[in-house]
Amino acid sequence: MPLSLNQHLLPGRNFVGGEWCSAADDRTVAVVDPATEEAFATAPDSGAADALRAVDAAHAAFPAWRKTPAKQRAQIIKRWNDLVVSHQEDLGRLISSEQGKPLAEAKGEVLYAASYIEWFAEEATRADGDVIAAPVQGRRMLALREPVGVIAAITPWNFPAAMIARKIAPALAAGCTVVCKPAEDTPLTSLALVKLAQEAGVPPGVLNIVTASRDRAAEVVDVWLDDARVRKITFTGSTPVGKHLARRSAGTLKKLSLELGGNAPFIVFDDADLDAAVDGLMAAKFRNGGQTCVSPNRIYVQDKVHDAFVDKLAARVGALVVGPATDPAAQIGPMINARAVDKIERHVQDALSRGARVVVGGQRVRNAQCTGPNYYAPTVLVNADASMQCSCEETFGPVAPVTRFDTEADVVEAANATPFGLAAYFYSNDVRRIWRLADALETGIVGVNEGALAAEAAPFGGVKDSGYGREGSRHGLDEYMHIKYVCQGQLD
Ligand code: SIN
């Protein structure tokens, strides 16, 4: 039995220039419940003409929106936050239906999304510039902060509400106008959020959204990449796509924020509090079924505590309840689609063929509760090593491969031996080691004795092949602004 949905939040159409409209050629794409693979709604399958209309609208709306006083913009964004919070249940149901995560987790994501909207409503009023102490007599020198212009937001399926919120809220706060394309698998949550933004009073043309199928997504995005009126792209997704966006947008030298793949190490030293480390790993690894960019992908445990840690971890992982969002007990939902489960299975098979051993899990789940093909059992592997696919690429699923290590120097070298650099975690009670590691790990985010890192007040983003730009925190607003230097002379 699917979750019941609030039809008011299912406009089923694009929103362009303040109007809800079908794709120019009336094409639609089915939205599928990953728990059953059954289609339960449709969204527009937009193409180049729709993408262009969205830019026209955003470009036309920009001059008035950038001049709207920050306080007024902030009030509208704050109303958006209030509407999102008051629709927590409805939005949670939408997220669960199209993305598959358990309902309690989906409702948690709604509040997580709202926290960014509220944060940036407040930041809008603090986008101050500087008055510079002039090095020359008779001059006034200022650094003013200005919105960059029309921005294109391309968002992923794993957090259909939160990723939209942390891109669009700062853009609106900065005075930018927006064109957005949500992920092919999860168009409905974003359309619902835009509906609430409209109700909150975001003026026509300021926020535009077009949805598209996997086959036509590139057609939409290419229009935005080539259009000089789009001044910034903000993207969360894979590293190959991020690199493509960087290359293709070079023609119009757009500003970019790229939140790309991760391959996070999670290190447990023998001086750590093991129970805290297991708690941290459970929170970081199994959130959203492991379908999270900051999910630990490589777990390194120091020799002396390895076996005790694995025992504790296996007991917790074996107790996780796998099931559809409709089951209130479910902790791990279905993976997003068949390709995702195939990849997980490939990684586990590859690891086993290279000497890893399954401690718990290690196979798909299909039973009276889990009737669809997209469930994978929460899994712990031991004897993982650097040669395995699961150590080199994001598995993006509920698989925890554990590698034994000997010295701090060895583990730092192993942790950094990846092109990626989004998040890293470690557990230790040695204060000197803590600062050595925090310095040595080549990532944009480091969790020290903490597995739950995400917060609206924190700068989220990576280094190396994990991209650049930061989301959340006061730095998140800078991504949507540039600095204009104004110098007035002849003042004496
Ligand atoms: C992501 O997976 O890209 C976002 C995760 C988060 O916000 O913690």
XYZ file of C-alpha atoms and ligand atoms in Angstrom:
500
model
C 0.000 0.000 0.000
C 1.694 3.292 -1.067
C 1.799 6.305 1.259
C -1.060 8.737 0.733
C 0.067 12.053 -0.731
C -1.241 15.599 -0.445
C -2.395 16.419 -3.995
C -1.974 20.116 -3.315
C 1.785 19.539 -3.278
C 1.755 17.569 -6.537
C 1.504 20.226 -9.240
C 2.923 17.748 -11.788
C 4.167 20.594 -13.979
C 7.119 22.892 -14.441
C 7.124 26.319 -12.822
C 8.406 29.031 -15.151
C 7.870 32.778 -14.929
C 5.333 32.306 -12.141
C 3.173 29.829 -14.118
C 2.704 26.101 -13.787
C 3.146 24.655 -17.260
C 3.675 21.405 -19.124
C 6.814 20.733 -21.165
C 6.644 22.595 -24.491
C 6.088 19.316 -26.346
C 3.831 17.906 -23.607
C 6.149 15.005 -22.847
C 6.029 13.470 -19.385
C 8.121 10.989 -17.448
C 6.869 8.464 -14.893
C 7.948 8.786 -11.262
C 8.642 5.396 -9.747
C 8.534 4.158 -6.144
C 11.921 2.479 -5.591
C 10.309 0.079 -3.099
C 8.113 -1.517 -5.748
C 9.332 -0.046 -9.054
C 5.720 0.970 -9.695
C 4.973 4.318 -11.333
C 2.740 6.487 -9.132
C 2.938 9.974 -10.683
C 4.318 11.869 -13.653
C 6.439 14.957 -14.116
C 7.247 16.969 -17.242
C 9.972 15.571 -19.470
C 11.388 18.937 -20.428
C 13.754 19.793 -23.239
C 15.775 22.688 -24.623
C 12.771 24.971 -25.236
C 11.689 24.684 -21.587
C 15.222 25.285 -20.352
C 15.455 28.431 -22.447
C 12.106 29.765 -21.238
C 13.282 29.278 -17.678
C 16.422 31.345 -18.298
C 14.398 34.058 -20.048
C 12.143 34.268 -16.982
C 14.985 34.250 -14.464
C 16.913 36.852 -16.448
C 13.884 39.138 -16.680
C 13.193 38.828 -12.944
C 16.761 39.492 -11.818
C 16.890 43.329 -11.846
C 13.868 43.711 -9.550
C 14.834 40.850 -7.212
C 18.386 42.071 -6.699
C 17.016 45.516 -5.802
C 14.416 44.105 -3.405
C 15.686 45.083 0.064
C 17.454 42.206 1.784
C 15.036 42.397 4.680
C 12.086 41.844 2.346
C 13.823 38.930 0.621
C 14.568 37.506 4.062
C 10.913 37.734 5.097
C 9.820 35.800 1.999
C 12.458 33.124 2.579
C 11.465 32.900 6.234
C 7.814 32.365 5.188
C 9.053 29.609 2.858
C 10.790 28.001 5.834
C 7.610 28.181 7.907
C 5.565 26.531 5.144
C 8.146 23.768 4.718
C 8.089 23.068 8.457
C 4.296 23.064 8.609
C 4.217 20.569 5.689
C 6.782 18.263 7.260
C 4.524 15.201 7.114
C 3.392 15.784 3.491
C 6.895 16.484 2.256
C 8.253 13.494 4.157
C 5.730 11.245 2.441
C 6.738 12.609 -0.947
C 10.425 12.057 -0.238
C 9.796 8.492 0.935
C 7.578 7.727 -2.048
C 10.023 8.784 -4.730
C 13.347 8.272 -2.955
C 12.581 5.294 -0.713
C 14.040 6.385 2.628
C 12.054 5.457 5.756
C 9.373 7.970 6.662
C 10.948 9.048 9.960
C 14.198 9.753 8.150
C 12.373 11.567 5.344
C 10.599 13.794 7.864
C 13.986 14.444 9.439
C 15.257 15.517 6.029
C 12.419 18.038 5.750
C 13.561 19.755 8.945
C 17.177 19.506 7.794
C 16.143 21.251 4.542
C 14.207 23.885 6.480
C 17.235 24.583 8.673
C 19.125 25.806 5.570
C 16.188 27.921 4.435
C 15.906 29.561 7.840
C 19.666 30.035 8.086
C 19.894 31.816 4.736
C 16.823 33.940 5.453
C 18.877 35.271 8.356
C 22.122 35.531 6.376
C 20.340 37.595 3.689
C 20.326 40.582 5.986
C 24.021 40.268 6.801
C 25.521 40.405 3.304
C 27.613 43.404 4.267
C 30.607 44.690 2.348
C 33.700 46.496 3.632
C 34.889 50.047 3.864
C 38.607 49.804 3.149
C 41.208 51.974 4.885
C 42.495 53.836 1.821
C 46.281 53.829 1.356
C 46.070 57.147 -0.492
C 44.714 60.480 0.724
C 41.432 61.774 -0.705
C 39.923 58.421 -1.611
C 37.069 56.290 -0.338
C 37.396 52.613 -1.155
C 34.664 50.044 -0.734
C 34.142 46.335 -1.356
C 30.477 45.786 -2.183
C 28.845 42.359 -2.366
C 26.551 41.787 -5.319
C 24.455 38.814 -6.429
C 26.090 36.943 -9.321
C 22.890 36.880 -11.427
C 20.933 33.919 -12.767
C 22.059 30.664 -11.221
C 21.366 27.110 -12.379
C 20.906 24.514 -9.636
C 21.258 20.864 -10.606
C 20.329 18.683 -7.671
C 20.686 15.005 -6.736
C 18.173 12.339 -5.731
C 19.643 11.263 -2.391
C 18.369 14.282 -0.416
C 15.623 15.631 -2.680
C 14.596 18.372 -0.235
C 17.806 19.292 1.549
C 19.959 19.727 -1.543
C 17.406 22.025 -3.198
C 17.123 24.031 0.008
C 20.814 24.556 0.509
C 21.294 25.747 -3.056
C 18.161 27.799 -3.644
C 17.838 29.486 -0.242
C 21.290 31.152 -0.378
C 20.766 32.097 -4.025
C 17.494 33.858 -3.203
C 19.035 35.409 -0.102
C 21.901 36.829 -2.147
C 19.472 38.362 -4.668
C 20.060 35.845 -7.461
C 17.300 34.331 -9.560
C 17.208 30.609 -10.162
C 16.641 27.945 -12.774
C 16.621 24.451 -11.334
C 16.597 20.909 -12.629
C 16.089 18.245 -9.970
C 17.307 14.671 -10.334
C 15.434 12.467 -12.781
C 14.431 9.991 -10.030
C 13.035 12.581 -7.594
C 11.246 15.486 -9.316
C 8.212 15.625 -7.018
C 9.736 16.868 -3.769
C 11.376 19.772 -5.565
C 8.163 20.739 -7.344
C 6.417 20.684 -3.959
C 9.101 22.897 -2.432
C 8.754 25.349 -5.294
C 4.974 25.371 -4.794
C 5.547 26.364 -1.171
C 8.056 29.009 -2.254
C 5.406 30.446 -4.568
C 2.921 30.499 -1.680
C 5.519 32.198 0.487
C 5.593 35.076 -1.998
C 8.664 34.462 -4.164
C 7.860 36.723 -7.141
C 7.250 35.310 -10.647
C 10.444 34.445 -12.533
C 12.662 34.492 -9.449
C 12.507 30.719 -9.011
C 11.950 28.455 -12.012
C 12.056 24.691 -12.160
C 11.959 22.245 -15.042
C 12.035 18.474 -14.634
C 13.397 15.998 -17.159
C 13.981 12.302 -17.717
C 17.460 10.766 -17.716
C 17.357 10.829 -21.536
C 16.663 14.550 -21.760
C 18.467 15.921 -18.710
C 21.572 16.800 -20.720
C 19.475 18.708 -23.248
C 18.199 20.985 -20.462
C 21.549 21.430 -18.760
C 23.433 22.083 -22.015
C 21.177 25.077 -22.712
C 22.124 26.528 -19.325
C 25.809 25.738 -19.731
C 25.971 27.550 -23.058
C 23.826 30.550 -22.106
C 25.964 33.509 -21.017
C 23.062 34.879 -18.960
C 23.475 31.985 -16.518
C 26.326 33.192 -14.313
C 26.701 30.269 -11.969
C 26.134 26.541 -11.835
C 25.672 24.790 -8.514
C 25.731 21.013 -8.747
C 25.729 18.025 -6.415
C 26.444 14.694 -8.063
C 29.160 12.566 -9.564
C 32.720 13.691 -10.272
C 32.587 12.845 -14.017
C 29.460 14.994 -14.440
C 31.018 17.778 -12.347
C 34.086 17.789 -14.588
C 31.867 17.891 -17.665
C 30.030 20.921 -16.245
C 33.324 22.667 -15.512
C 34.643 22.029 -19.019
C 31.472 22.941 -20.856
C 30.741 26.070 -18.827
C 34.249 27.375 -19.469
C 32.974 28.954 -22.684
C 31.027 31.492 -20.634
C 33.320 31.368 -17.558
C 30.605 30.691 -15.044
C 31.161 30.564 -11.322
C 30.817 26.961 -10.120
C 30.055 25.133 -6.905
C 30.624 21.413 -7.305
C 29.792 19.004 -4.502
C 31.009 15.748 -6.004
C 31.772 12.170 -5.068
C 33.442 11.142 -1.845
C 35.298 8.066 -0.647
C 35.369 8.856 3.049
C 37.779 7.063 5.375
C 36.575 6.283 8.904
C 39.489 5.542 11.234
C 39.285 3.950 14.669
C 42.463 4.140 16.751
C 43.131 1.779 19.605
C 42.810 4.661 22.100
C 39.247 5.421 20.933
C 36.012 4.925 22.822
C 34.839 1.902 20.803
C 31.147 2.254 21.626
C 31.188 5.892 20.543
C 33.004 4.878 17.354
C 30.388 2.233 16.563
C 27.610 4.773 17.214
C 29.350 7.264 14.940
C 29.827 4.740 12.179
C 26.200 3.609 12.355
C 25.039 7.219 12.037
C 27.421 8.137 9.238
C 27.379 4.905 7.245
C 23.751 3.810 7.376
C 22.010 7.177 7.109
C 19.924 7.065 3.938
C 21.019 3.446 3.432
C 24.581 4.600 2.754
C 23.459 6.721 -0.201
C 25.248 9.815 1.052
C 28.327 11.560 -0.349
C 29.866 11.775 3.117
C 29.128 8.137 3.931
C 32.231 6.282 5.211
C 33.383 4.064 2.362
C 36.623 2.711 3.869
C 36.749 1.763 7.527
C 40.202 1.420 9.051
C 40.483 -0.128 12.521
C 43.737 -0.381 14.456
C 45.032 -3.880 15.056
C 44.536 -4.093 18.830
C 40.837 -3.149 18.760
C 39.926 -4.562 15.343
C 38.151 -7.742 16.454
C 36.256 -6.130 19.335
C 35.132 -3.301 17.055
C 33.975 -5.669 14.307
C 31.984 -7.735 16.819
C 30.189 -4.673 18.165
C 29.591 -3.315 14.671
C 28.257 -6.611 13.320
C 25.765 -6.883 16.196
C 24.391 -3.423 15.450
C 24.334 -3.856 11.665
C 22.683 -7.278 11.890
C 19.870 -5.726 13.930
C 18.980 -3.052 11.356
C 15.466 -3.433 9.954
C 15.221 -3.351 6.163
C 11.852 -2.430 4.725
C 9.708 -0.030 2.735
C 8.922 3.476 3.940
C 5.407 2.292 4.755
C 6.835 0.108 7.552
C 7.288 2.315 10.647
C 10.009 -0.044 11.906
C 12.140 0.248 8.735
C 15.619 1.738 9.166
C 17.048 0.909 5.737
C 14.842 1.444 2.697
C 15.264 0.273 -0.873
C 18.142 1.630 -2.923
C 17.124 4.247 -5.452
C 17.041 1.945 -8.506
C 18.275 -1.275 -10.085
C 21.585 0.281 -11.209
C 22.363 1.230 -7.620
C 21.775 -2.287 -6.266
C 23.738 -3.813 -9.157
C 26.708 -1.627 -8.258
C 26.549 -2.634 -4.591
C 26.397 -6.290 -5.555
C 29.340 -5.859 -7.953
C 31.431 -4.206 -5.224
C 30.701 -6.959 -2.708
C 31.425 -9.731 -5.222
C 34.666 -8.041 -6.233
C 35.719 -7.710 -2.578
C 34.948 -11.374 -1.883
C 36.887 -12.471 -4.952
C 39.911 -10.546 -3.625
C 39.875 -12.022 -0.131
C 37.284 -10.094 1.868
C 34.882 -12.020 4.115
C 31.229 -11.261 4.898
C 30.549 -10.926 8.629
C 26.927 -9.930 8.219
C 24.680 -9.243 5.208
C 26.258 -9.622 1.785
C 23.152 -10.234 -0.311
C 19.962 -8.702 -1.666
C 16.845 -8.862 0.496
C 13.511 -10.089 -0.827
C 10.741 -11.206 1.521
C 7.127 -10.508 2.464
C 8.019 -6.945 3.486
C 10.644 -6.179 0.848
C 8.758 -7.158 -2.272
C 10.720 -5.088 -4.807
C 14.146 -5.868 -6.280
C 16.029 -2.859 -4.846
C 16.794 -3.943 -1.279
C 20.294 -4.804 -0.125
C 21.131 -6.132 3.332
C 23.259 -3.938 5.607
C 26.661 -5.554 5.299
C 29.975 -5.718 7.129
C 33.028 -7.033 5.278
C 36.431 -7.697 6.846
C 39.877 -8.103 5.232
C 39.105 -5.246 2.838
C 42.134 -3.790 1.072
C 43.075 -1.031 -1.331
C 42.839 -3.248 -4.414
C 39.059 -3.640 -4.071
C 36.474 -1.591 -5.949
C 34.760 -0.804 -2.654
C 37.950 0.949 -1.486
C 38.460 2.955 -4.689
C 34.940 4.105 -5.588
C 31.870 5.125 -3.627
C 29.655 2.077 -3.130
C 26.710 4.337 -2.202
C 24.963 1.593 -0.292
C 24.805 -0.062 3.139
C 28.169 -1.828 2.934
C 30.903 -1.288 5.536
C 34.262 -2.744 4.413
C 36.741 -2.939 7.312
C 40.535 -2.851 6.877
C 42.965 -3.588 9.709
C 45.881 -1.147 10.161
C 49.014 -0.954 12.255
C 50.422 2.581 12.578
C 49.111 6.129 12.378
C 51.470 6.883 9.495
C 50.157 3.885 7.518
C 46.535 4.842 7.987
C 47.020 8.495 7.086
C 48.770 7.429 3.897
C 45.961 4.977 3.072
C 43.212 7.486 3.902
C 44.714 10.095 1.582
C 45.486 7.646 -1.232
C 42.411 8.598 -3.230
C 41.604 11.338 -5.720
C 38.567 12.231 -3.572
C 38.528 14.567 -0.589
C 35.049 15.238 0.766
C 34.839 13.912 4.342
C 36.964 11.904 6.754
C 36.204 10.651 10.253
C 38.408 9.404 13.040
C 38.017 8.300 16.638
C 40.818 8.835 19.124
C 41.231 10.157 22.642
C 44.803 11.333 22.160
C 44.705 15.117 21.938
C 47.983 15.414 20.020
C 46.939 12.775 17.530
C 43.610 14.548 17.044
C 45.290 17.718 15.808
C 47.886 15.818 13.760
C 45.116 13.943 11.970
C 42.824 16.948 11.543
C 45.753 18.626 9.746
C 46.915 15.609 7.766
C 43.628 14.392 6.281
C 43.118 15.792 2.771
C 39.380 16.456 2.907
C 37.042 19.428 3.155
C 35.295 17.989 6.237
C 36.735 16.104 9.204
C 34.679 14.428 11.922
C 36.604 13.935 15.169
C 34.830 11.540 17.510
C 31.622 12.466 15.663
C 29.701 10.734 12.888
C 26.857 13.219 12.329
C 28.487 16.239 10.756
C 25.802 17.930 8.701
C 24.433 21.244 9.961
C 23.206 24.416 8.325
C 25.798 26.456 10.236
C 28.715 24.373 8.917
C 30.577 24.760 5.600
C 29.952 21.587 3.592
C 32.198 20.785 0.639
C 35.286 19.011 -0.580
C 38.749 19.302 -2.068
C 40.498 17.416 -4.886
C 38.074 15.404 -7.063
C 35.278 16.013 -4.561
C 34.900 19.507 -5.982
C 34.928 23.048 -4.679
C 32.602 25.605 -3.154
C 30.887 25.408 0.225
C 27.226 25.013 1.143
C 25.737 26.116 4.451
C 27.334 28.518 6.942
C 28.183 32.138 6.190
C 30.471 30.857 3.406
C 27.460 29.384 1.619
C 26.197 32.868 0.786
C 29.528 33.969 -0.723
C 29.111 31.346 -3.442
C 26.218 33.396 -4.855
C 27.881 36.810 -4.610
C 30.816 38.577 -6.112
C 32.764 41.503 -4.802
C 32.712 44.828 -6.555
C 35.465 47.256 -5.617
C 34.357 50.894 -5.766
C 36.947 53.642 -5.465
C 35.979 57.282 -5.258
C 38.766 59.838 -5.627
C 39.196 63.640 -5.517
C 37.723 63.797 -2.033
C 40.146 66.330 -0.534
C 25.205 14.557 0.249
O 25.181 13.347 0.308
O 25.589 15.144 -0.755
C 24.728 15.439 1.375
C 24.833 14.830 2.669
C 24.576 15.766 3.805
O 24.026 16.863 3.684
O 24.972 15.391 4.911
